[in-house]
Coordinates of C-alpha atoms and ligand atoms in Angstrom, one line a residue:
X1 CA 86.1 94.3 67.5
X2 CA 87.1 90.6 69.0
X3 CA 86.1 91.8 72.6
X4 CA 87.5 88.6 73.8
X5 CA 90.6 88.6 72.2
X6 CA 91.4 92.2 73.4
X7 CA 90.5 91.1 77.2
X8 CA 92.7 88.9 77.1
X9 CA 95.8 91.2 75.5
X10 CA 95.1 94.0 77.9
X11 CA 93.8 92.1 81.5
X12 CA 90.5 94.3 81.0
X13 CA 87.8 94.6 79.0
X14 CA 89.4 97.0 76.0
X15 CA 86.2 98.2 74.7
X16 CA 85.6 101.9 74.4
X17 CA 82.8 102.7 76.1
X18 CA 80.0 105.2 74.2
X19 CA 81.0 108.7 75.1
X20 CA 76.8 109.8 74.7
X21 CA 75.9 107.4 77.8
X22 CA 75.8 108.6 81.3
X23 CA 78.5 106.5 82.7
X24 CA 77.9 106.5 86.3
X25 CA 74.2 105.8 85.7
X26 CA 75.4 103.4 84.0
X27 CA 77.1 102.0 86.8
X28 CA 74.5 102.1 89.3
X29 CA 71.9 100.5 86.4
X30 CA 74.2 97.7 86.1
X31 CA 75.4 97.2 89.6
X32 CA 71.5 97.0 90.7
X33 CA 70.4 94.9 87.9
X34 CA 73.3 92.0 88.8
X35 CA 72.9 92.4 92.8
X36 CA 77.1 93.7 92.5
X37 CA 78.7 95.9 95.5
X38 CA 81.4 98.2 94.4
X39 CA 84.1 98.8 96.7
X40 CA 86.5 100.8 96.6
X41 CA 90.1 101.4 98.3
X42 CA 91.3 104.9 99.8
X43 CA 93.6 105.2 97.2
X44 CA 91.4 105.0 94.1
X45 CA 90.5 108.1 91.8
X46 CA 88.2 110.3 93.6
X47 CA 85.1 109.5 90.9
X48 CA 85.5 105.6 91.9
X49 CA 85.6 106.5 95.5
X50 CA 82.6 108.4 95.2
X51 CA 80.8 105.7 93.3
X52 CA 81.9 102.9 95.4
X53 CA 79.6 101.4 97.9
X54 CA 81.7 101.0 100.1
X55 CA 85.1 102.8 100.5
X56 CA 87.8 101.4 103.5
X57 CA 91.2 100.5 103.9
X58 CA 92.6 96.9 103.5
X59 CA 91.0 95.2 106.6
X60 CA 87.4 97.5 106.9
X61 CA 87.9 95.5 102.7
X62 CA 88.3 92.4 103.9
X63 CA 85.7 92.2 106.5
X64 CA 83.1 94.1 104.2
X65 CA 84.2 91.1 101.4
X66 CA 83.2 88.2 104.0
X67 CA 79.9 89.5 105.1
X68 CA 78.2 91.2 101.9
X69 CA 75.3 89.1 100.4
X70 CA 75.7 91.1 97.3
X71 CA 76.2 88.4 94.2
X72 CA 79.2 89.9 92.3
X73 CA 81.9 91.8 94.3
X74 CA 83.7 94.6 92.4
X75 CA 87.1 95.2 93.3
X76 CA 88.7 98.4 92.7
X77 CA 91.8 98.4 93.9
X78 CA 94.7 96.4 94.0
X79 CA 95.0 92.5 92.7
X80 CA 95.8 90.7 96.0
X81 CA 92.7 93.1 97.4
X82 CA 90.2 91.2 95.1
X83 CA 92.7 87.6 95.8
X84 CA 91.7 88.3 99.3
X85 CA 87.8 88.8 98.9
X86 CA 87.6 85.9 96.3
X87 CA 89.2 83.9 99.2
X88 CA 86.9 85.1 102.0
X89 CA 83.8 84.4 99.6
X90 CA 84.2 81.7 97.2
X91 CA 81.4 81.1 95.8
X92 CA 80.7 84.7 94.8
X93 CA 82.2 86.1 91.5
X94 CA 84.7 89.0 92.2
X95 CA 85.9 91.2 89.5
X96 CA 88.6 93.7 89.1
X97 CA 88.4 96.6 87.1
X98 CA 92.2 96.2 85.3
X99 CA 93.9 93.2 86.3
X100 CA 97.4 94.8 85.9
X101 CA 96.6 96.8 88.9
X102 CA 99.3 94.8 90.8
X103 CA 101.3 95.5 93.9
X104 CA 105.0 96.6 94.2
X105 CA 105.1 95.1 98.0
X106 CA 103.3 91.9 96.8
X107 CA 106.0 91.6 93.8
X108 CA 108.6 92.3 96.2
X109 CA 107.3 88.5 98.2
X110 CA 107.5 85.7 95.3
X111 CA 106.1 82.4 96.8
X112 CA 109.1 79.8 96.3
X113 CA 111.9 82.5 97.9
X114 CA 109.5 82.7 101.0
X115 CA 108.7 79.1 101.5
X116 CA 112.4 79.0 101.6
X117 CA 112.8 81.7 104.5
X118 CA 110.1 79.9 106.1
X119 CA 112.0 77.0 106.0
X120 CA 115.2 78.3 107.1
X121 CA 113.2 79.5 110.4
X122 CA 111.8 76.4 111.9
X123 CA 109.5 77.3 115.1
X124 CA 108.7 80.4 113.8
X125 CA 105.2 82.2 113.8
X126 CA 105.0 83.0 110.5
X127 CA 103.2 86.6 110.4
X128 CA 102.3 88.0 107.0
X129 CA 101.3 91.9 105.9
X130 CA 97.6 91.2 103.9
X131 CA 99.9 93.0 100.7
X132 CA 100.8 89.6 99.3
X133 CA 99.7 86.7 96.9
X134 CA 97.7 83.9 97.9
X135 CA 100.4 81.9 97.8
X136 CA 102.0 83.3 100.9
X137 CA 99.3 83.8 102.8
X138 CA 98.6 80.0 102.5
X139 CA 102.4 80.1 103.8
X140 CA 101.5 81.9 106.4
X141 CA 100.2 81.5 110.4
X142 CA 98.3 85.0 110.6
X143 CA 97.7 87.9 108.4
X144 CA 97.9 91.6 109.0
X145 CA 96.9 94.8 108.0
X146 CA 98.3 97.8 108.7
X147 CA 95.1 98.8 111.1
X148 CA 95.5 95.5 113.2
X149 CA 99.1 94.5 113.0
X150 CA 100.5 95.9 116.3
X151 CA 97.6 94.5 118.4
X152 CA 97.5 91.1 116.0
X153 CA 101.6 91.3 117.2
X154 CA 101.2 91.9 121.0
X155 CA 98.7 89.2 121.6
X156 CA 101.1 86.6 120.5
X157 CA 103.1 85.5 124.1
X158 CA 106.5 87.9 124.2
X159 CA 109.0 85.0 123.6
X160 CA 107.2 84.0 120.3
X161 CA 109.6 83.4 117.3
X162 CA 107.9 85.8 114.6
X163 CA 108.5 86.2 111.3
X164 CA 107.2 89.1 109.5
X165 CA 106.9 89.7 106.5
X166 CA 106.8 91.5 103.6
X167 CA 107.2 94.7 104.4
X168 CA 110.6 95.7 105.5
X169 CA 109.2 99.3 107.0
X170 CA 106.2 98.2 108.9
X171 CA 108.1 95.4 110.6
X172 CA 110.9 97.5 111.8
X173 CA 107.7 99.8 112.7
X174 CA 106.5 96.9 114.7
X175 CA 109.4 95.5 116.6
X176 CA 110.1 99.6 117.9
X177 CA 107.0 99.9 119.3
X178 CA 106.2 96.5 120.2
X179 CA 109.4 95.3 121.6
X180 CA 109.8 92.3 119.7
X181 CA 112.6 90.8 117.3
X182 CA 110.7 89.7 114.5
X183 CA 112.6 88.1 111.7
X184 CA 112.0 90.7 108.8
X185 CA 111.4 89.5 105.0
X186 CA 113.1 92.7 102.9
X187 CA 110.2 93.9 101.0
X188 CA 109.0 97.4 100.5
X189 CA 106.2 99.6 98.5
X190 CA 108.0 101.3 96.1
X191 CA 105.9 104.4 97.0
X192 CA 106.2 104.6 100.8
X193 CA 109.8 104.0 100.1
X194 CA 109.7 106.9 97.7
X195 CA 109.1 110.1 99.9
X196 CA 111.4 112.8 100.8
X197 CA 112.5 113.5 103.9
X198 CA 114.3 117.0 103.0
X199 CA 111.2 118.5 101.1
X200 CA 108.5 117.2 104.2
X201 CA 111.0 119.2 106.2
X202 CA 111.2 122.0 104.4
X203 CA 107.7 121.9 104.1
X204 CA 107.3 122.0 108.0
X205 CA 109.7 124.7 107.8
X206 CA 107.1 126.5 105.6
X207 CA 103.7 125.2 107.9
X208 CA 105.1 124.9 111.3
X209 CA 101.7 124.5 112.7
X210 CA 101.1 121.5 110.2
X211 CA 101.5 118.2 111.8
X212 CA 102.7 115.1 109.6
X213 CA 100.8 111.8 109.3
X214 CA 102.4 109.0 107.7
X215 CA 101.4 105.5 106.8
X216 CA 103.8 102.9 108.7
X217 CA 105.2 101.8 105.3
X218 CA 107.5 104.8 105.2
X219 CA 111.1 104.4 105.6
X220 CA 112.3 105.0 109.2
X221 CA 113.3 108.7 108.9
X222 CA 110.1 109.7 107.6
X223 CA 108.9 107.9 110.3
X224 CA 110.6 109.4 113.1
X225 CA 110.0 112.7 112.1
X226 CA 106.0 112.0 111.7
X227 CA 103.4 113.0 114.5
X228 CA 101.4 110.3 114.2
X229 CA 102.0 106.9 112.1
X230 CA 98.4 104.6 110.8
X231 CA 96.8 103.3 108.5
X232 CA 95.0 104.5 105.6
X233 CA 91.6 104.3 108.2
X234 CA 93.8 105.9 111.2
X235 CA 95.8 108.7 109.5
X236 CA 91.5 109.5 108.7
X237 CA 90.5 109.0 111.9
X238 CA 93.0 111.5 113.1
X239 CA 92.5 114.0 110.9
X240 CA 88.5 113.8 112.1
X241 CA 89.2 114.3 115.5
X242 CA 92.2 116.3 115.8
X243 CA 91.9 120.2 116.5
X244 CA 94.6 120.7 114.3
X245 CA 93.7 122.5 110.9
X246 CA 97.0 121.5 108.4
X247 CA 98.6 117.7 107.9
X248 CA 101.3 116.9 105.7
X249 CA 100.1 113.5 104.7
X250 CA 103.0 110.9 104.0
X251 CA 100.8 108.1 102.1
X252 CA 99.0 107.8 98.7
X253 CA 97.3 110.9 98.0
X254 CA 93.8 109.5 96.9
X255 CA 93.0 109.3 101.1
X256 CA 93.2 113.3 101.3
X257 CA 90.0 112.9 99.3
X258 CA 88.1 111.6 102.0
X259 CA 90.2 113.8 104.1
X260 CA 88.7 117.0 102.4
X261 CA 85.1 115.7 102.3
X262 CA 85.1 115.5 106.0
X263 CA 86.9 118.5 106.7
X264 CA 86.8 120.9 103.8
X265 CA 88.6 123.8 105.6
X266 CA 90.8 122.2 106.5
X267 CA 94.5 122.0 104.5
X268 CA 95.7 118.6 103.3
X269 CA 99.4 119.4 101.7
X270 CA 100.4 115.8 100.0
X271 CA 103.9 114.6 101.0
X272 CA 106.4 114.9 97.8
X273 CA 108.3 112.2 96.6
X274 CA 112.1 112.8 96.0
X275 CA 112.6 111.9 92.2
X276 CA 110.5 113.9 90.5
X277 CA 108.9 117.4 90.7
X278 CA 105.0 116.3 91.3
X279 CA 104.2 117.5 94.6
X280 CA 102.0 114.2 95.5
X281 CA 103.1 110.3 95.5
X282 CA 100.3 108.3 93.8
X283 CA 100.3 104.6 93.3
X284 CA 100.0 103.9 89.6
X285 CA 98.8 100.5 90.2
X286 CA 95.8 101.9 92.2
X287 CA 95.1 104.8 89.8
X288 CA 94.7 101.9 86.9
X289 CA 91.5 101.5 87.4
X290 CA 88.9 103.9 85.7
X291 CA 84.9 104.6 85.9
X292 CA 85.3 103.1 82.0
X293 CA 87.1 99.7 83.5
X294 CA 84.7 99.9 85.9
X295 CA 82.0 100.1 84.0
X296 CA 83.0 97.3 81.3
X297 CA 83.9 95.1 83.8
X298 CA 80.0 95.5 85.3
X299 CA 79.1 95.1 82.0
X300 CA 80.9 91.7 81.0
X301 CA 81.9 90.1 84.3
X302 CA 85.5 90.3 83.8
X303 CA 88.0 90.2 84.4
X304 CA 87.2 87.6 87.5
X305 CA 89.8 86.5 89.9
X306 CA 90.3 82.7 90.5
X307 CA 91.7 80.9 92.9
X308 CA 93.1 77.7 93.1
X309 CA 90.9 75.8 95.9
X310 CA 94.0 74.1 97.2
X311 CA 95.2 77.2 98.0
X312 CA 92.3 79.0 98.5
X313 CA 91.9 76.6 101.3
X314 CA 95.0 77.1 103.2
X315 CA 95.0 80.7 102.8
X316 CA 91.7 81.2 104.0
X317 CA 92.8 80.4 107.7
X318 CA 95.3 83.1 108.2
X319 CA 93.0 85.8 107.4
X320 CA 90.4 84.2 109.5
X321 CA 92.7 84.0 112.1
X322 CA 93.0 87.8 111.4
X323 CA 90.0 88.4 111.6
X324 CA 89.2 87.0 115.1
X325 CA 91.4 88.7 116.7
X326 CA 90.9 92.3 114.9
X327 CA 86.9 91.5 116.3
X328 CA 88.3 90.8 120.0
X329 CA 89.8 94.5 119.6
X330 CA 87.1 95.7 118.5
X331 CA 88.2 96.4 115.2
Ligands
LIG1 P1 95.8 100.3 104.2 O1 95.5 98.9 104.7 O2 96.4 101.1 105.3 O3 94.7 100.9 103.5 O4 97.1 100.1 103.2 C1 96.9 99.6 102.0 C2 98.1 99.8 101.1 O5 98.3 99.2 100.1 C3 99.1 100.7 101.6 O6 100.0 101.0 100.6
LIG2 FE1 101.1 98.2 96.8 FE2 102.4 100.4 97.5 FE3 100.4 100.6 95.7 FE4 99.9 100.1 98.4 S1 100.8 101.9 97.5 S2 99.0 99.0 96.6 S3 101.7 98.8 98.9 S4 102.4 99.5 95.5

């Protein structure tokens, strides 16, 4: 087979991988022998999470992507994840396990309709979610994740002009708690967006001692009805500390794996979605990515992300700017 030629049809490396080798051996093998750090987001398949050097949400990604000395960063999770650690570290070569593991939020944001919103907002702080393309975020003033935004929001001065964007959800999120009246961008994840109020009711109905955690990228019902709204990092957090023995968890379902290796007895019931009859939400984007990908893309460094230094450059300063002020929070 033309490896090359089916690389570039398929935006990873299309080669079927022997079925006699032991593939996460393999991994390791490979990782050690080209000084590469896997990391993985919450949201990956459990076998990548468990293989991953490092496993965090967007920002503890970010932060891990600036400081590693490790010579090839592996990506698994979403395109504008790896953008965002090719951005941080230049010079090092970052690789994705399926390029076409892209973002419905970051879709929702294209480049030339934002520089127009900008535009049409002069004097505004222009605050962007980390869920985007490099393009915006060289558009933008300051970058967020969903772990930092609402302290990254209240240390700008309260008459600020803010506007936030993509996610329609989270920045209505934000200006309720915060106070603020942020000029919103109207984005969304299609699978935040996608949950079912009626059935996490009914299942509360069912667990009444269950409590239910939901990532702030929920619509506003879900949200109000939630016990405690976070991050992919927070809604773990809580469920580390908190007495209580049942969640109904409003997010992605690959975090309820690290959910159950912390806390094995206790019951992690994924929130449905309302258009189909699975009982858990997944991102299909995220779950792209495979210990095969994974593996070929170790094997023949790519696919690689690339970006453009003149934007590169530009869009490096937001997410520095992010990351200051996550360290002055301790974060
Ligand atoms: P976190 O930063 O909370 O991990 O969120 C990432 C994401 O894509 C949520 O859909
Ligand atoms: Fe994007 Fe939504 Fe998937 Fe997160 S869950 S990567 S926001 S499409």
């Amino acid at each position: 087979m033309n490896i090359k030629n089916s690389w570039l049809k398929s935006g990873y490396v299309d080669e079927s991988v022997p079925t006699n080798i032991d593939l996460k051996g393999e991994i390791i093998r490979l990782k050690e022998e080209k000084d590469a750090i896997i990391m993985g987001h919450f949201y990956q398949k459990k076998e990548i999470q468990d293989i991953a050097d490092f496993v965090g949400d967007s920002l503890a990604l970010a932060q891990e992507a600036a400081k590693t000395d490790a010579k090839i960063i592996v990506l698994a999770g979403v395109h504008f994840m790896a953008e965002t650690a090719k951005i941080l570290s230049p010079d090092k070569m970052v690789l994705v396990p399926d390029l076409n593991a892209g973002c419905s939020l970051a879709d929702s944001c294209p480049p030339e309709a934002f520089a127009e919103f900008v535009k049409d907002h002069p004097g505004h702080t222009v605050l962007t979610y980390v869920n985007t393309t490099a393009q915006i975020k060289a558009l933008s003033d300051i970058v967020v994740t969903s772990t930092n935004a609402r302290n990254i929001v209240e240390s700008l001065p309260a008459n600020e002009k803010i506007i936030f964007g993509p996610d329609r959800n989270l920045g209505n999120y934000l200006n309720s708690i915060s106070g603020r009246d942020m000029v919103l961008w109207d984005g969304a994840c299609h699978v935040h967006e996608k949950f079912s109020v009626e059935k996490i009711v009914e299942l509360k109905k069912e667990n009444p001692e269950a409590l239910v955690l939901a990532h702030p990228e929920c619509k506003q019902p879900l949200l109000v009805l939630a016990d405690f709204i976070g991050s992919t990092a927070s809604l773990l957090n809580y469920t580390k500390q908190s007495d209580c023995c049942k969640f109904i968890v409003a997010t992605e379902s690959g975090i309820i794996h690290q959910m159950e290796k912390y806390h094995p007895e206790k019951v992690f019931i994924p929130a449905p979605p309302n258009d189909s009859t699975c009982a858990c939400n997944d991102c299909e984007y995220m779950k792209l990515n495979t210990l095969e990908k994974l593996y070929n893309c170790l094997k023949y460094e790519w696919p690689a992300i690339e970006v453009e230094e003149e934007i590169r450059k530009e869009a490096v300063k937001p997410i520095n700017r992010m990351l200051d002020i996550s360290r002055q929070f301790g974060l």
